[in-house]
Coordinates of C-alpha atoms in Angstrom, one line a residue:
L1 CA 1.3 -26.7 24.3
R2 CA 0.3 -28.8 21.3
Y3 CA -2.3 -27.1 19.1
D4 CA -4.9 -25.9 21.6
G5 CA -2.9 -24.5 24.5
L6 CA -0.9 -21.5 23.2
Y7 CA -3.3 -18.7 23.8
V8 CA -4.4 -20.0 27.2
C9 CA -0.8 -20.1 28.3
L10 CA -0.1 -16.7 26.9
L11 CA -2.9 -15.4 29.2
A12 CA -1.4 -17.3 32.2
A13 CA 2.1 -15.9 31.5
E14 CA 0.7 -12.4 31.2
A15 CA -1.2 -12.8 34.5
H16 CA 2.0 -13.9 36.1
A17 CA 3.4 -10.4 35.4
G18 CA 0.2 -8.4 36.1
P19 CA -3.6 -8.2 35.7
V20 CA -5.2 -9.1 32.4
D21 CA -8.4 -7.5 31.1
A22 CA -10.9 -10.3 31.8
R23 CA -13.1 -9.1 28.9
R24 CA -10.4 -9.2 26.3
P25 CA -11.4 -11.4 23.3
V26 CA -9.2 -14.5 22.9
R27 CA -9.5 -17.3 20.4
D28 CA -10.5 -20.7 21.9
L29 CA -8.3 -22.9 19.7
S30 CA -10.3 -26.0 20.6
S31 CA -13.5 -24.6 19.1
G32 CA -12.3 -21.7 16.9
E33 CA -14.6 -19.2 18.8
L34 CA -13.7 -15.9 20.3
L35 CA -14.3 -15.9 24.1
A36 CA -13.6 -13.5 26.9
A37 CA -10.3 -14.1 28.6
E38 CA -12.1 -14.9 31.9
D39 CA -13.9 -17.8 30.2
L40 CA -10.6 -19.6 29.5
A41 CA -9.0 -21.8 32.1
A42 CA -5.6 -20.2 32.0
S43 CA -4.7 -21.0 35.6
A44 CA -4.0 -24.6 34.9
C45 CA -1.4 -23.8 32.2
A46 CA 1.7 -23.7 34.4
A47 CA 1.2 -27.4 35.1
R48 CA 2.2 -28.2 31.5
F49 CA 5.7 -26.9 32.3
D50 CA 8.5 -27.7 34.8
A51 CA 9.6 -24.7 36.8
P52 CA 12.6 -23.6 34.8
R53 CA 10.7 -23.9 31.5
W54 CA 7.7 -22.0 32.9
A55 CA 10.0 -19.2 34.0
A56 CA 11.6 -19.1 30.6
F57 CA 8.2 -19.0 28.9
V58 CA 7.0 -16.1 31.1
A59 CA 10.2 -14.2 30.2
D60 CA 9.7 -14.9 26.5
V61 CA 6.1 -13.7 26.7
A62 CA 7.1 -10.5 28.5
W63 CA 9.8 -9.8 25.9
L64 CA 7.3 -10.3 23.0
R65 CA 4.7 -8.1 24.7
G66 CA 7.2 -5.4 25.1
A67 CA 8.5 -5.7 21.5
I68 CA 5.0 -5.7 20.0
G69 CA 3.1 -3.5 22.4
A70 CA 0.2 -4.3 24.6
E71 CA -2.5 -3.7 21.9
G72 CA -0.7 -5.7 19.2
F73 CA 0.1 -8.5 21.6
A74 CA -3.6 -8.8 22.5
E75 CA -4.5 -9.1 18.9
L76 CA -2.2 -12.0 18.5
S77 CA -4.4 -14.2 20.6
Q78 CA -7.4 -13.6 18.3
D79 CA -5.7 -15.3 15.3
H80 CA -6.8 -18.7 14.3
G81 CA -3.7 -20.4 15.7
Y82 CA -0.9 -22.8 14.8
N83 CA -1.8 -25.6 12.5
A84 CA 1.5 -26.9 11.0
P85 CA 2.0 -30.7 10.8
P86 CA 4.1 -32.5 13.5
F87 CA 7.1 -32.7 11.1
W88 CA 7.2 -28.9 11.0
S89 CA 7.1 -28.7 14.8
W90 CA 9.9 -31.3 15.1
L91 CA 12.1 -29.7 12.5
W92 CA 11.7 -25.9 13.1
G93 CA 10.6 -26.1 16.8
G94 CA 14.0 -27.5 17.7
L95 CA 15.7 -24.6 15.9
A96 CA 13.5 -22.0 17.5
G97 CA 14.1 -23.4 20.9
S98 CA 17.8 -23.4 20.6
M99 CA 18.2 -19.6 20.8
P100 CA 16.8 -16.7 22.9
V101 CA 13.6 -15.2 21.7
A102 CA 15.2 -11.9 20.9
M103 CA 17.7 -13.5 18.6
A104 CA 15.1 -15.8 17.0
A105 CA 12.9 -12.8 16.2
R106 CA 15.8 -11.2 14.2
V107 CA 17.4 -14.3 12.7
L108 CA 14.6 -16.8 11.8
P109 CA 12.6 -14.6 9.4
L110 CA 15.7 -14.5 7.2
L111 CA 15.0 -18.2 6.4
D112 CA 12.0 -17.3 4.2
V113 CA 14.2 -14.8 2.3
A114 CA 16.7 -17.6 1.7
F115 CA 13.9 -20.0 0.6
L116 CA 12.7 -17.4 -2.0
I117 CA 16.1 -16.9 -3.4
A118 CA 16.8 -20.6 -3.6
G119 CA 13.4 -21.2 -5.3
Y120 CA 13.9 -18.5 -7.9
T121 CA 17.4 -19.9 -8.6
L122 CA 16.0 -23.4 -9.1
L123 CA 13.4 -22.1 -11.5
R124 CA 16.0 -20.2 -13.5
W125 CA 18.2 -23.3 -13.6
S126 CA 15.4 -25.5 -14.9
F127 CA 13.0 -23.3 -16.8
G128 CA 15.1 -20.2 -17.6
A129 CA 15.2 -16.6 -16.5
P130 CA 11.8 -15.4 -18.0
L131 CA 9.8 -18.0 -16.1
A132 CA 11.7 -17.3 -12.9
A133 CA 11.1 -13.6 -13.4
L134 CA 7.4 -14.3 -14.0
A135 CA 7.2 -16.3 -10.8
A136 CA 8.8 -13.4 -8.9
V137 CA 6.3 -10.9 -10.3
F138 CA 3.4 -13.2 -9.4
Y139 CA 4.6 -13.7 -5.9
G140 CA 5.3 -10.0 -5.3
T141 CA 1.9 -8.8 -6.6
Q142 CA -0.8 -11.2 -5.4
G143 CA -2.8 -10.7 -2.2
A144 CA -2.0 -14.0 -0.5
F145 CA 1.6 -13.0 0.0
D146 CA 0.9 -9.4 1.1
L147 CA 3.3 -8.3 3.9
T148 CA 0.4 -8.4 6.3
F149 CA 0.6 -12.2 6.1
V150 CA 4.2 -12.9 5.5
A151 CA 6.4 -10.1 6.9
G152 CA 8.6 -11.4 9.7
A153 CA 7.3 -14.9 9.2
F154 CA 9.3 -17.9 10.3
S155 CA 9.7 -20.7 7.7
R156 CA 6.3 -20.0 6.2
L157 CA 7.7 -20.6 2.6
D158 CA 9.6 -23.8 3.2
W159 CA 6.9 -25.8 1.3
L160 CA 7.1 -23.4 -1.6
L161 CA 10.8 -24.1 -2.0
G162 CA 10.1 -27.8 -1.9
L163 CA 7.5 -27.5 -4.6
A164 CA 9.8 -25.3 -6.8
A165 CA 12.6 -27.9 -6.3
A166 CA 10.2 -30.7 -7.3
M167 CA 9.2 -28.9 -10.5
A168 CA 12.8 -28.0 -11.3
F169 CA 14.0 -31.6 -10.9
L170 CA 11.2 -33.0 -12.9
R171 CA 12.0 -30.6 -15.7
R172 CA 15.6 -31.8 -15.6
R173 CA 14.5 -35.4 -15.7
R174 CA 15.7 -36.2 -12.1
P175 CA 12.6 -37.9 -10.7
G176 CA 14.2 -39.2 -7.5
P177 CA 15.2 -35.8 -6.1
A178 CA 11.8 -34.4 -7.4
G179 CA 9.9 -37.0 -5.3
V180 CA 12.0 -36.2 -2.2
S181 CA 11.4 -32.5 -2.7
L182 CA 7.7 -32.9 -3.0
G183 CA 7.7 -35.3 -0.1
L184 CA 9.3 -32.6 2.1
A185 CA 6.9 -30.0 0.9
A186 CA 3.9 -32.3 1.8
A187 CA 5.4 -33.2 5.1
L188 CA 5.8 -29.5 6.0
R189 CA 2.3 -28.4 5.0
G190 CA 0.2 -31.4 3.9
F191 CA -1.6 -29.9 0.9
P192 CA 1.4 -30.0 -1.6
L193 CA 0.9 -33.7 -1.8
I194 CA -1.9 -33.0 -4.3
F195 CA 0.8 -32.0 -6.9
A196 CA 1.8 -35.6 -7.1
V197 CA -1.5 -36.4 -8.8
P198 CA -0.9 -34.8 -12.2
V199 CA 2.6 -36.3 -12.3
L200 CA 1.3 -39.8 -11.8
V201 CA -1.7 -39.3 -14.1
A202 CA 0.5 -38.2 -16.9
A203 CA 2.7 -41.2 -16.4
L204 CA -0.3 -43.6 -16.3
R205 CA -1.7 -42.1 -19.5
R206 CA 1.5 -43.3 -21.2
G207 CA 0.8 -46.8 -20.0
A208 CA 2.4 -48.7 -17.1
L209 CA 4.6 -46.7 -14.7
G210 CA 8.0 -46.5 -16.2
A211 CA 11.4 -46.2 -14.5
E212 CA 11.2 -42.4 -14.0
P213 CA 7.7 -42.4 -12.4
R214 CA 8.7 -45.2 -10.1
R215 CA 11.8 -43.3 -8.9
F216 CA 9.6 -40.3 -8.3
L217 CA 7.1 -42.3 -6.4
A218 CA 9.9 -44.0 -4.4
G219 CA 11.5 -40.7 -3.4
L220 CA 8.0 -39.3 -2.4
V221 CA 7.0 -42.4 -0.3
V222 CA 10.3 -42.8 1.5
T223 CA 10.5 -39.1 2.4
L224 CA 6.9 -39.1 3.7
A225 CA 7.5 -42.2 5.7
L226 CA 10.7 -40.7 7.3
A227 CA 8.9 -37.4 7.9
F228 CA 6.1 -39.2 9.7
A229 CA 8.4 -41.3 11.9
L230 CA 11.0 -38.7 12.9
P231 CA 8.7 -36.6 15.2
V232 CA 7.1 -39.6 17.0
P233 CA 9.8 -40.1 19.7
R234 CA 9.5 -36.4 20.8
L235 CA 5.9 -35.6 20.1
G236 CA 4.2 -39.0 20.1
L237 CA 1.7 -40.5 17.7
A238 CA -1.0 -38.5 19.4
A239 CA 0.4 -35.4 17.7
Y240 CA -1.1 -36.5 14.4
A241 CA -4.6 -36.9 15.8
Q242 CA -4.3 -33.5 17.4
W243 CA -3.1 -32.0 14.2
A244 CA -6.1 -33.5 12.3
T245 CA -8.5 -32.1 14.9
R246 CA -6.9 -28.6 14.6
V247 CA -7.0 -28.7 10.8
S248 CA -10.7 -29.7 10.9
V249 CA -11.6 -26.9 13.3
H250 CA -9.6 -24.5 11.2
A251 CA -11.3 -25.6 8.0
A252 CA -14.8 -25.3 9.5
T253 CA -14.1 -21.7 10.7
P254 CA -14.9 -18.9 8.2
L255 CA -11.7 -17.1 7.4
T256 CA -10.8 -14.2 5.1
N257 CA -7.6 -16.0 4.0
H258 CA -9.3 -19.3 3.0
M259 CA -9.0 -19.9 -0.8
G260 CA -10.9 -21.9 -3.4
I261 CA -14.5 -22.2 -4.7
P262 CA -16.1 -22.8 -1.3
T263 CA -14.8 -19.4 -0.1
L264 CA -16.0 -17.7 -3.3
A265 CA -19.5 -19.2 -2.8
S266 CA -19.7 -18.7 1.0
T267 CA -22.4 -16.5 2.4
T268 CA -21.0 -16.5 6.0
G269 CA -18.9 -13.8 7.5
A270 CA -15.2 -14.2 8.2
G271 CA -14.2 -15.1 11.7

């Protein structure tokens, strides 16, 4: 389904089981706009699947609709869509596809709980209990991690564990594992790569790159190269162009959960 086909195919799967309200608002993931269901070409979606996979997809959609309820399920297709990098799709998509949807809905959200526990443990190991406790308080009391956004999420916090691991290893003077950890975080979300900048700037301010910064950089570059290559046999190089297009559409669409100075200064309404 790539990055633009999920909601169209949800409509097609619903229509397979019964009539769909033609006026129901659905997000067009290629443009970011809300359109009426009747304006989306859902009928062609089945051609993306072979027959057994289409039957399984229809069954999964029926289960999700029953579990969430018709109203809540309709709201799902108004969200701004999936925008994780190809490495995330390759890594976690294989896991999600290896089990029935009912089991996945119960088991996979536990991953984020494990990521949080591991992250706090690493912070305690490297910075001590007070800072780990402060991180837990900050996480638990700020709006971006309200349960509205993260409850029941599937591997939404993998990058946060990678970032915490990178900081912990740097604190312990283990630059190679720190670079690998930050590389994984960046491969899973993209934006954590920016945290490499202060590490390298601090190293350059001391003169030429020493042994530790070079090991950090080597771990980062090798990890990013592997993370780029691994999804290609299954998803193709085109997945990266499609991801870039999706991210650009997402960035250009006004959202209530965008962060940063442009959002604070924005005068447009949220989409």
